[in-house]
Amino acid sequence: MFVDAHAHLYDGDVKLIIENAKNNLVQKIICASSDIETMQKAVAISNENEGVFATIGIHPQDAEQFSAEIEIFMKKLAKNPKVVAIGEIGLDYHYDGPAHDLQKKVFRAQLKIAYELKKPIQIHIRDAMSDALNILSENKKLLKYGGVVHCFNGSKEDAEKIIGLGLDFTIGGVCTFKNAKSLQETLKFLPLEKIMLETDSPYLAPEPVRGTKNESKNIPYIAQKIADLKGIDIQEVARQTTKNVERVFKI
Ligand code: NI
């Protein structure tokens, strides 16, 4: 059995996507959210579908949406037992989005919410590794309930720092790309006990279906790549990554 630890399910025929996933042994899916609208959708989809769970959070590119009212709203939503984490939260300097200072403020505020709610976090970091690692290190106390760095694509040194903070990694389709040599090297070094699988669907479909609309059913391609890189069996990747999800997200 596999788990897709980070997917965006709110587009397309959700029932069919979930059915396709289950037919490919992907039995559980964590549906991530990024703004007010997707938080509500993720929670609704998790309520309606067995094996689907939700995260709630304001993505750094939507940092302007965050407010005291949203904090209250998130805390209300989090009472639903299907809400398993706070995310996606973090820093994204890739696009001309919200000011970096605002992103940092909203990231810190949501780390505090996760701590208060006793929930793990799901972190998005793009072109902002050093600022993100600084915020995480300065707020280590708030990381008590663990969490993951999603779509991790950093160096071995970054990985070591993240492990030192007690966090784990979710690894997606990028690791199957031919030009992802440095991530592949990092993956050889990362302990399997720290890795979970994700699609980040509908984005980032893995090889050999790269360029198509990604779905949770593609998780086995990512698992196979990790198995190949580590010279182990795909069954072992399935077993250990599922165990890791259970440890962090309590599902
Ligand atoms: Ni995502």
Coordinates of C-alpha atoms and ligand atoms in Angstrom, one line a residue:
M1 CA 0.0 0.0 0.0
F2 CA 1.1 3.5 -0.8
V3 CA 0.1 7.0 0.5
D4 CA 0.1 10.2 -1.5
A5 CA 1.1 12.6 1.2
H6 CA 0.4 15.7 -0.8
A7 CA -2.1 16.1 -3.7
H8 CA -4.4 18.9 -4.8
L9 CA -7.7 17.0 -5.5
Y10 CA -10.1 19.9 -6.1
D11 CA -10.0 19.9 -9.9
G12 CA -11.6 17.4 -12.2
D13 CA -13.5 14.2 -11.4
V14 CA -12.3 13.7 -7.8
K15 CA -14.2 10.4 -7.3
L16 CA -12.5 8.9 -10.4
I17 CA -9.0 10.2 -9.3
I18 CA -9.5 8.5 -5.9
E19 CA -10.7 5.3 -7.5
N20 CA -7.8 5.3 -10.0
A21 CA -5.4 5.8 -7.0
K22 CA -6.9 2.9 -5.1
N23 CA -6.7 0.6 -8.1
N24 CA -3.0 1.4 -8.1
L25 CA -2.6 0.6 -4.4
V26 CA -2.6 4.2 -3.3
Q27 CA -5.0 3.8 -0.5
K28 CA -4.7 7.1 1.3
I29 CA -4.3 10.7 0.0
I30 CA -3.6 13.8 1.9
C31 CA -5.3 16.7 0.1
A32 CA -3.3 19.9 0.6
S33 CA -4.7 23.4 0.5
S34 CA -3.2 26.8 -0.2
D35 CA -5.9 29.5 0.4
I36 CA -9.3 30.1 1.9
E37 CA -11.2 28.4 -0.9
T38 CA -9.1 25.3 -1.2
M39 CA -9.1 24.8 2.6
Q40 CA -12.8 24.5 2.5
K41 CA -12.7 22.2 -0.6
A42 CA -10.0 20.0 0.9
V43 CA -12.0 19.5 4.1
A44 CA -15.2 18.8 2.2
I45 CA -13.5 16.3 -0.1
S46 CA -11.9 14.5 2.9
N47 CA -15.4 14.4 4.6
E48 CA -16.9 12.8 1.5
N49 CA -14.2 10.2 0.8
E50 CA -12.8 7.4 2.8
G51 CA -9.0 7.4 2.9
V52 CA -8.7 11.1 2.0
F53 CA -7.4 13.6 4.6
A54 CA -7.0 17.4 4.5
T55 CA -4.4 20.0 5.4
I56 CA -5.3 23.6 6.0
G57 CA -3.1 26.6 5.4
I58 CA -2.2 29.7 3.5
H59 CA 0.4 29.2 0.9
P60 CA 3.2 31.9 0.9
Q61 CA 2.0 33.1 -2.5
D62 CA -1.4 33.8 -0.9
A63 CA 0.1 35.4 2.2
E64 CA -2.1 38.5 1.8
Q65 CA -5.2 36.4 2.6
F66 CA -3.9 35.7 6.2
S67 CA -5.6 37.6 9.0
A68 CA -6.9 37.3 12.6
E69 CA -10.2 36.1 11.1
I70 CA -8.5 33.4 9.0
E71 CA -6.7 32.2 12.1
I72 CA -10.0 31.8 13.9
F73 CA -11.5 30.1 10.8
M74 CA -8.5 27.7 10.6
K75 CA -8.8 26.7 14.2
K76 CA -12.5 26.0 13.7
L77 CA -11.8 23.8 10.6
A78 CA -9.1 22.0 12.5
K79 CA -11.6 20.5 14.9
N80 CA -12.6 18.2 12.0
P81 CA -10.7 14.9 12.6
K82 CA -10.0 14.6 8.9
V83 CA -7.7 17.7 9.2
V84 CA -4.3 16.2 9.8
A85 CA -1.8 19.1 9.3
I86 CA -1.3 22.8 8.8
G87 CA -0.1 23.4 5.2
E88 CA 1.0 24.4 2.7
I89 CA 2.9 27.1 4.6
G90 CA 6.4 28.5 4.0
L91 CA 8.3 30.8 1.7
D92 CA 8.2 31.2 -2.1
Y93 CA 10.5 33.8 -3.6
H94 CA 10.2 32.3 -7.1
Y95 CA 7.5 34.6 -8.4
D96 CA 6.8 38.3 -7.8
G97 CA 4.4 37.5 -5.1
P98 CA 3.8 39.0 -1.6
A99 CA 6.7 40.9 0.0
H100 CA 9.2 38.6 1.7
D101 CA 8.6 40.2 5.1
L102 CA 4.9 39.4 4.8
Q103 CA 5.5 35.8 3.8
K104 CA 7.9 35.4 6.8
K105 CA 5.3 36.9 9.2
V106 CA 2.5 34.6 7.9
F107 CA 4.8 31.6 8.0
R108 CA 5.7 32.2 11.6
A109 CA 2.0 32.8 12.5
Q110 CA 1.0 29.5 11.0
L111 CA 3.9 27.6 12.7
K112 CA 2.3 28.9 16.0
I113 CA -1.2 27.8 15.0
A114 CA 0.1 24.3 14.2
Y115 CA 1.8 24.2 17.6
E116 CA -1.3 25.4 19.4
L117 CA -3.4 22.8 17.5
K118 CA -0.8 20.1 18.1
K119 CA -0.6 19.4 14.4
P120 CA 2.3 18.6 12.1
I121 CA 3.2 21.1 9.3
Q122 CA 3.5 20.8 5.6
I123 CA 6.2 23.2 4.4
H124 CA 6.6 24.7 0.9
I125 CA 10.0 26.3 0.2
R126 CA 10.9 27.6 -3.2
D127 CA 14.0 29.7 -3.9
A128 CA 14.0 30.6 -0.2
M129 CA 15.8 27.8 1.6
S130 CA 18.1 29.8 3.7
D131 CA 15.4 32.2 5.0
A132 CA 13.1 29.2 5.6
L133 CA 15.7 27.3 7.5
N134 CA 16.4 30.3 9.7
I135 CA 12.8 30.7 10.6
L136 CA 12.4 27.0 11.4
S137 CA 15.6 27.0 13.5
E138 CA 14.5 30.1 15.4
N139 CA 11.1 28.5 16.1
K140 CA 12.2 25.0 16.9
K141 CA 9.9 24.8 19.9
L142 CA 6.9 25.2 17.5
L143 CA 8.0 22.1 15.5
K144 CA 7.1 19.8 18.4
Y145 CA 4.5 17.9 16.3
G146 CA 6.8 17.4 13.4
G147 CA 6.1 17.9 9.7
V148 CA 7.5 17.6 6.2
V149 CA 9.3 19.7 3.7
H150 CA 7.2 19.1 0.5
C151 CA 8.7 18.8 -3.0
F152 CA 12.1 18.8 -1.4
N153 CA 14.8 19.7 -3.9
G154 CA 17.6 21.0 -1.8
S155 CA 21.2 19.9 -1.1
K156 CA 22.6 17.3 1.3
E157 CA 23.5 20.1 3.7
D158 CA 19.9 21.5 3.6
A159 CA 18.6 17.9 4.2
E160 CA 20.9 17.5 7.2
K161 CA 19.6 20.7 8.7
I162 CA 16.0 19.7 8.1
I163 CA 16.6 16.3 9.8
G164 CA 18.2 18.1 12.7
L165 CA 15.0 20.1 13.1
G166 CA 13.1 16.8 13.5
L167 CA 11.3 17.2 10.1
D168 CA 10.8 14.7 7.3
F169 CA 10.5 15.0 3.5
T170 CA 7.8 14.4 0.9
I171 CA 9.3 13.5 -2.5
G172 CA 7.5 13.9 -5.7
G173 CA 7.8 13.4 -9.5
V174 CA 10.8 15.7 -9.9
C175 CA 13.1 12.9 -8.7
T176 CA 12.3 10.9 -11.8
F177 CA 13.3 13.7 -14.2
K178 CA 16.6 13.2 -16.1
N179 CA 17.8 16.7 -15.1
A180 CA 17.3 16.0 -11.4
K181 CA 20.8 14.6 -10.8
S182 CA 21.5 16.5 -7.6
L183 CA 18.2 15.6 -6.0
Q184 CA 18.8 12.0 -7.0
E185 CA 22.2 12.1 -5.2
T186 CA 20.6 13.6 -2.1
L187 CA 18.0 10.8 -2.2
K188 CA 20.7 8.2 -2.1
F189 CA 21.8 9.7 1.2
L190 CA 18.5 10.5 2.8
P191 CA 17.3 7.7 5.1
L192 CA 14.2 5.9 3.9
E193 CA 12.8 6.5 7.4
K194 CA 12.6 10.2 6.6
I195 CA 10.9 10.0 3.2
M196 CA 7.3 10.0 2.2
L197 CA 5.8 10.0 -1.3
E198 CA 3.8 12.8 -2.9
T199 CA 2.4 13.7 -6.3
D200 CA 1.6 17.4 -5.8
S201 CA -0.9 16.6 -8.5
P202 CA -2.2 17.9 -10.8
Y203 CA 1.3 19.3 -11.2
L204 CA 4.7 17.6 -11.8
A205 CA 3.8 14.2 -13.3
P206 CA 6.7 11.8 -13.0
E207 CA 8.5 10.0 -15.8
P208 CA 7.3 8.2 -17.9
V209 CA 4.0 10.2 -17.9
R210 CA 5.8 13.6 -17.5
G211 CA 3.8 16.4 -19.1
T212 CA 0.4 14.8 -18.5
K213 CA -2.0 15.9 -15.8
N214 CA -0.7 14.3 -12.6
E215 CA -2.8 12.0 -10.4
S216 CA -2.3 10.1 -7.2
K217 CA -2.3 6.9 -9.2
N218 CA 1.3 7.8 -10.4
I219 CA 2.8 7.4 -6.9
P220 CA 4.3 3.9 -7.8
Y221 CA 6.5 5.5 -10.5
I222 CA 8.1 7.7 -7.8
A223 CA 8.4 4.8 -5.4
Q224 CA 10.1 2.8 -8.1
K225 CA 12.6 5.6 -8.7
I226 CA 13.5 5.8 -5.0
A227 CA 13.8 2.0 -4.9
D228 CA 16.2 2.1 -7.9
L229 CA 18.3 4.9 -6.4
K230 CA 18.6 3.1 -3.1
G231 CA 19.0 -0.4 -4.7
I232 CA 16.1 -1.8 -2.7
D233 CA 12.7 -3.3 -3.5
I234 CA 9.7 -1.1 -4.2
Q235 CA 7.8 -3.1 -1.5
E236 CA 10.2 -1.8 1.1
V237 CA 9.7 1.8 -0.1
A238 CA 5.9 1.2 0.1
R239 CA 6.1 -0.2 3.6
Q240 CA 8.5 2.3 5.1
T241 CA 7.1 5.4 3.5
T242 CA 3.6 4.4 4.6
K243 CA 4.9 3.9 8.2
N244 CA 6.5 7.4 8.0
V245 CA 3.1 8.9 7.0
E246 CA 1.4 7.1 9.9
R247 CA 4.1 8.4 12.4
V248 CA 3.9 12.1 11.3
F249 CA 0.2 12.5 10.2
K250 CA -1.3 9.9 12.6
I251 CA -3.5 8.4 9.8
Ligands
NI1 NI 1.2 21.5 -3.4

